[in-house]
PDB file of C-alpha atoms in Angstrom:
ATOM      1  CA  MET A  20     109.245 178.665 188.458  1.00 71.00           C
ATOM      2  CA  SER A  21     105.513 178.150 189.275  1.00 91.00           C
ATOM      3  CA  PHE A  22     102.878 180.060 187.462  1.00 96.00           C
ATOM      4  CA  THR A  23     100.501 179.049 190.314  1.00 97.00           C
ATOM      5  CA  GLY A  24      98.645 181.752 192.132  1.00 97.00           C
ATOM      6  CA  LYS A  25      96.054 184.808 191.766  1.00 98.00           C
ATOM      7  CA  TYR A  26      96.663 187.847 189.920  1.00 98.00           C
ATOM      8  CA  GLU A  27      94.978 191.186 189.663  1.00 96.00           C
ATOM      9  CA  LEU A  28      95.012 193.426 186.698  1.00 95.00           C
ATOM     10  CA  GLN A  29      97.391 196.299 187.162  1.00 96.00           C
ATOM     11  CA  SER A  30      97.354 198.064 183.631  1.00 94.00           C
ATOM     12  CA  GLN A  31      96.423 197.240 179.945  1.00 94.00           C
ATOM     13  CA  GLU A  32      97.600 198.885 176.778  1.00 95.00           C
ATOM     14  CA  ASN A  33      95.383 198.843 173.435  1.00 95.00           C
ATOM     15  CA  PHE A  34      92.451 197.108 175.041  1.00 92.00           C
ATOM     16  CA  GLU A  35      89.726 199.075 172.987  1.00 92.00           C
ATOM     17  CA  PRO A  36      91.107 198.815 169.230  1.00 93.00           C
ATOM     18  CA  PHE A  37      92.127 195.075 170.089  1.00 93.00           C
ATOM     19  CA  MET A  38      88.923 194.077 171.522  1.00 90.00           C
ATOM     20  CA  LYS A  39      87.103 195.998 168.558  1.00 91.00           C
ATOM     21  CA  ALA A  40      89.240 194.044 166.098  1.00 90.00           C
ATOM     22  CA  LEU A  41      88.337 190.739 167.776  1.00 87.00           C
ATOM     23  CA  GLY A  42      84.928 191.504 166.966  1.00 87.00           C
ATOM     24  CA  LEU A  43      83.459 192.127 170.588  1.00 86.00           C
ATOM     25  CA  PRO A  44      80.408 194.355 170.586  1.00 87.00           C
ATOM     26  CA  ASP A  45      80.876 198.015 171.835  1.00 89.00           C
ATOM     27  CA  ASP A  46      78.895 197.770 175.109  1.00 86.00           C
ATOM     28  CA  GLN A  47      81.097 194.897 176.047  1.00 83.00           C
ATOM     29  CA  ILE A  48      84.243 196.568 175.458  1.00 85.00           C
ATOM     30  CA  GLN A  49      82.817 199.603 177.358  1.00 85.00           C
ATOM     31  CA  LYS A  50      81.877 197.311 180.151  1.00 80.00           C
ATOM     32  CA  GLY A  51      85.238 195.494 180.291  1.00 80.00           C
ATOM     33  CA  LYS A  52      87.622 198.223 179.882  1.00 81.00           C
ATOM     34  CA  ASP A  53      87.722 199.664 183.619  1.00 81.00           C
ATOM     35  CA  ILE A  54      87.213 196.230 185.317  1.00 82.00           C
ATOM     36  CA  LYS A  55      90.273 194.712 187.060  1.00 82.00           C
ATOM     37  CA  SER A  56      90.003 191.303 186.237  1.00 91.00           C
ATOM     38  CA  ILE A  57      91.584 188.548 188.456  1.00 95.00           C
ATOM     39  CA  SER A  58      93.453 185.695 186.866  1.00 96.00           C
ATOM     40  CA  GLU A  59      94.034 182.375 188.885  1.00 97.00           C
ATOM     41  CA  ILE A  60      96.549 179.736 187.783  1.00 97.00           C
ATOM     42  CA  VAL A  61      97.126 176.303 188.836  1.00 98.00           C
ATOM     43  CA  GLN A  62      99.852 174.554 187.495  1.00 97.00           C
ATOM     44  CA  ASP A  63     100.349 170.901 188.034  1.00 97.00           C
ATOM     45  CA  GLY A  64     103.723 169.944 186.357  1.00 96.00           C
ATOM     46  CA  ASN A  65     103.069 170.525 182.547  1.00 96.00           C
ATOM     47  CA  LYS A  66      99.264 170.801 183.294  1.00 97.00           C
ATOM     48  CA  PHE A  67      97.557 174.313 183.878  1.00 98.00           C
ATOM     49  CA  LYS A  68      94.201 175.577 184.596  1.00 97.00           C
ATOM     50  CA  ILE A  69      93.578 179.173 184.048  1.00 96.00           C
ATOM     51  CA  THR A  70      90.214 180.964 185.281  1.00 96.00           C
ATOM     52  CA  VAL A  71      90.125 184.882 184.586  1.00 92.00           C
ATOM     53  CA  THR A  72      87.421 186.503 185.936  1.00 91.00           C
ATOM     54  CA  THR A  73      86.279 189.930 184.586  1.00 85.00           C
ATOM     55  CA  GLY A  74      82.988 190.961 186.353  1.00 80.00           C
ATOM     56  CA  SER A  75      80.492 188.442 185.849  1.00 80.00           C
ATOM     57  CA  LYS A  76      82.308 187.053 182.658  1.00 82.00           C
ATOM     58  CA  VAL A  77      84.415 184.032 183.547  1.00 89.00           C
ATOM     59  CA  LEU A  78      87.044 182.421 181.074  1.00 90.00           C
ATOM     60  CA  HIS A  79      88.330 179.064 181.918  1.00 94.00           C
ATOM     61  CA  ASN A  80      91.123 177.203 180.019  1.00 95.00           C
ATOM     62  CA  GLU A  81      92.702 173.872 180.666  1.00 97.00           C
ATOM     63  CA  PHE A  82      95.794 172.666 178.849  1.00 97.00           C
ATOM     64  CA  THR A  83      98.975 170.398 179.031  1.00 98.00           C
ATOM     65  CA  ILE A  84     102.050 172.043 177.593  1.00 98.00           C
ATOM     66  CA  GLY A  85     102.708 170.548 174.140  1.00 97.00           C
ATOM     67  CA  GLU A  86      99.570 169.041 173.616  1.00 97.00           C
ATOM     68  CA  GLU A  87      96.646 170.120 171.315  1.00 96.00           C
ATOM     69  CA  CYS A  88      93.712 171.552 173.508  1.00 96.00           C
ATOM     70  CA  ASP A  89      90.632 173.466 173.007  1.00 94.00           C
ATOM     71  CA  MET A  90      90.620 176.961 174.293  1.00 93.00           C
ATOM     72  CA  GLU A  91      87.873 179.658 174.770  1.00 89.00           C
ATOM     73  CA  MET A  92      88.673 182.802 173.333  1.00 83.00           C
ATOM     74  CA  LEU A  93      87.712 186.210 174.506  1.00 77.00           C
ATOM     75  CA  THR A  94      84.847 186.023 171.967  1.00 78.00           C
ATOM     76  CA  GLY A  95      83.541 182.894 173.495  1.00 81.00           C
ATOM     77  CA  GLU A  96      84.584 181.004 170.376  1.00 85.00           C
ATOM     78  CA  LYS A  97      86.321 177.428 171.100  1.00 91.00           C
ATOM     79  CA  VAL A  98      89.458 177.034 169.006  1.00 92.00           C
ATOM     80  CA  LYS A  99      92.515 174.322 169.008  1.00 93.00           C
ATOM     81  CA  ALA A 100      95.536 175.545 170.185  1.00 94.00           C
ATOM     82  CA  VAL A 101      98.929 173.953 171.558  1.00 95.00           C
ATOM     83  CA  VAL A 102     100.708 175.885 174.479  1.00 97.00           C
ATOM     84  CA  GLN A 103     104.316 175.804 174.529  1.00 97.00           C
ATOM     85  CA  MET A 104     106.714 176.406 177.282  1.00 96.00           C
ATOM     86  CA  GLU A 105     109.868 178.608 176.435  1.00 96.00           C
ATOM     87  CA  GLY A 106     112.456 178.563 179.168  1.00 93.00           C
ATOM     88  CA  ASN A 107     110.554 178.190 182.796  1.00 92.00           C
ATOM     89  CA  ASN A 108     108.684 181.263 182.811  1.00 96.00           C
ATOM     90  CA  ARG A 109     106.863 181.754 179.143  1.00 97.00           C
ATOM     91  CA  LEU A 110     103.963 180.176 177.629  1.00 97.00           C
ATOM     92  CA  VAL A 111     103.090 180.644 174.155  1.00 97.00           C
ATOM     93  CA  ALA A 112     100.204 179.982 172.161  1.00 95.00           C
ATOM     94  CA  ASN A 113      98.783 180.350 168.423  1.00 90.00           C
ATOM     95  CA  LEU A 114      95.111 180.601 168.306  1.00 86.00           C
ATOM     96  CA  LYS A 115      93.410 181.106 165.089  1.00 83.00           C
ATOM     97  CA  GLY A 116      95.725 184.042 163.946  1.00 86.00           C
ATOM     98  CA  LEU A 117      96.393 185.345 167.449  1.00 90.00           C
ATOM     99  CA  LYS A 118      99.494 184.949 169.392  1.00 94.00           C
ATOM    100  CA  SER A 119      99.580 185.023 173.230  1.00 94.00           C
ATOM    101  CA  VAL A 120     102.633 185.215 175.038  1.00 96.00           C
ATOM    102  CA  THR A 121     102.220 184.975 178.996  1.00 96.00           C
ATOM    103  CA  GLU A 122     105.567 185.533 180.670  1.00 97.00           C
ATOM    104  CA  LEU A 123     106.141 185.430 184.669  1.00 97.00           C
ATOM    105  CA  ASN A 124     108.729 187.733 186.265  1.00 97.00           C
ATOM    106  CA  GLY A 125     108.537 187.184 190.215  1.00 95.00           C
ATOM    107  CA  ASP A 126     105.319 188.413 191.230  1.00 96.00           C
ATOM    108  CA  ILE A 127     104.539 190.018 187.858  1.00 97.00           C
ATOM    109  CA  ILE A 128     102.575 188.365 185.131  1.00 97.00           C
ATOM    110  CA  THR A 129     102.674 190.099 181.611  1.00 97.00           C
ATOM    111  CA  ASN A 130     100.254 188.484 178.828  1.00 96.00           C
ATOM    112  CA  THR A 131     100.780 190.053 175.411  1.00 97.00           C
ATOM    113  CA  LEU A 132      98.372 189.121 172.675  1.00 94.00           C
ATOM    114  CA  THR A 133      99.199 190.106 169.098  1.00 96.00           C
ATOM    115  CA  MET A 134      96.870 189.892 166.091  1.00 93.00           C
ATOM    116  CA  GLY A 135      98.169 191.254 162.717  1.00 92.00           C
ATOM    117  CA  ASP A 136      99.909 194.761 163.830  1.00 93.00           C
ATOM    118  CA  LEU A 137      97.936 195.010 166.953  1.00 95.00           C
ATOM    119  CA  THR A 138      99.100 194.225 170.126  1.00 96.00           C
ATOM    120  CA  TYR A 139      97.165 193.942 173.346  1.00 95.00           C
ATOM    121  CA  LYS A 140      99.183 193.898 176.660  1.00 97.00           C
ATOM    122  CA  ARG A 141      98.130 193.069 180.237  1.00 95.00           C
ATOM    123  CA  VAL A 142     100.149 193.316 183.264  1.00 97.00           C
ATOM    124  CA  SER A 143      98.899 191.622 186.445  1.00 97.00           C
ATOM    125  CA  LYS A 144     100.742 191.365 190.048  1.00 98.00           C
ATOM    126  CA  ARG A 145     100.439 188.141 192.039  1.00 97.00           C
ATOM    127  CA  ILE A 146      98.012 188.968 195.299  1.00 96.00           C
TER     128      ILE A 146
END
């Protein structure tokens, strides 16, 4: 299953408490909570390029499945991570105490971020 495509955020759960726990300033949290972000994924075999545009903020990460890479977090901090593929539709990464699971089902992509007992869930639809 190919992840390649553009996806628009449809819904999110626990945005504010999760971003606060990450250390994002309140003004950024307030600005970002109502913006429909667009995620663009380009998959070439085991190589991925992911660009998430939220208003004027652009987050860009590239990685190869199973290889260590530098990932930019929502806070702008760069951390080392290894992204693994589970089955043919799930990407899993652990970044500095944060677990990210991205699952593709048809035209719906669900990204779940977990840090301690806090979970932030984003559901996006292919456009």
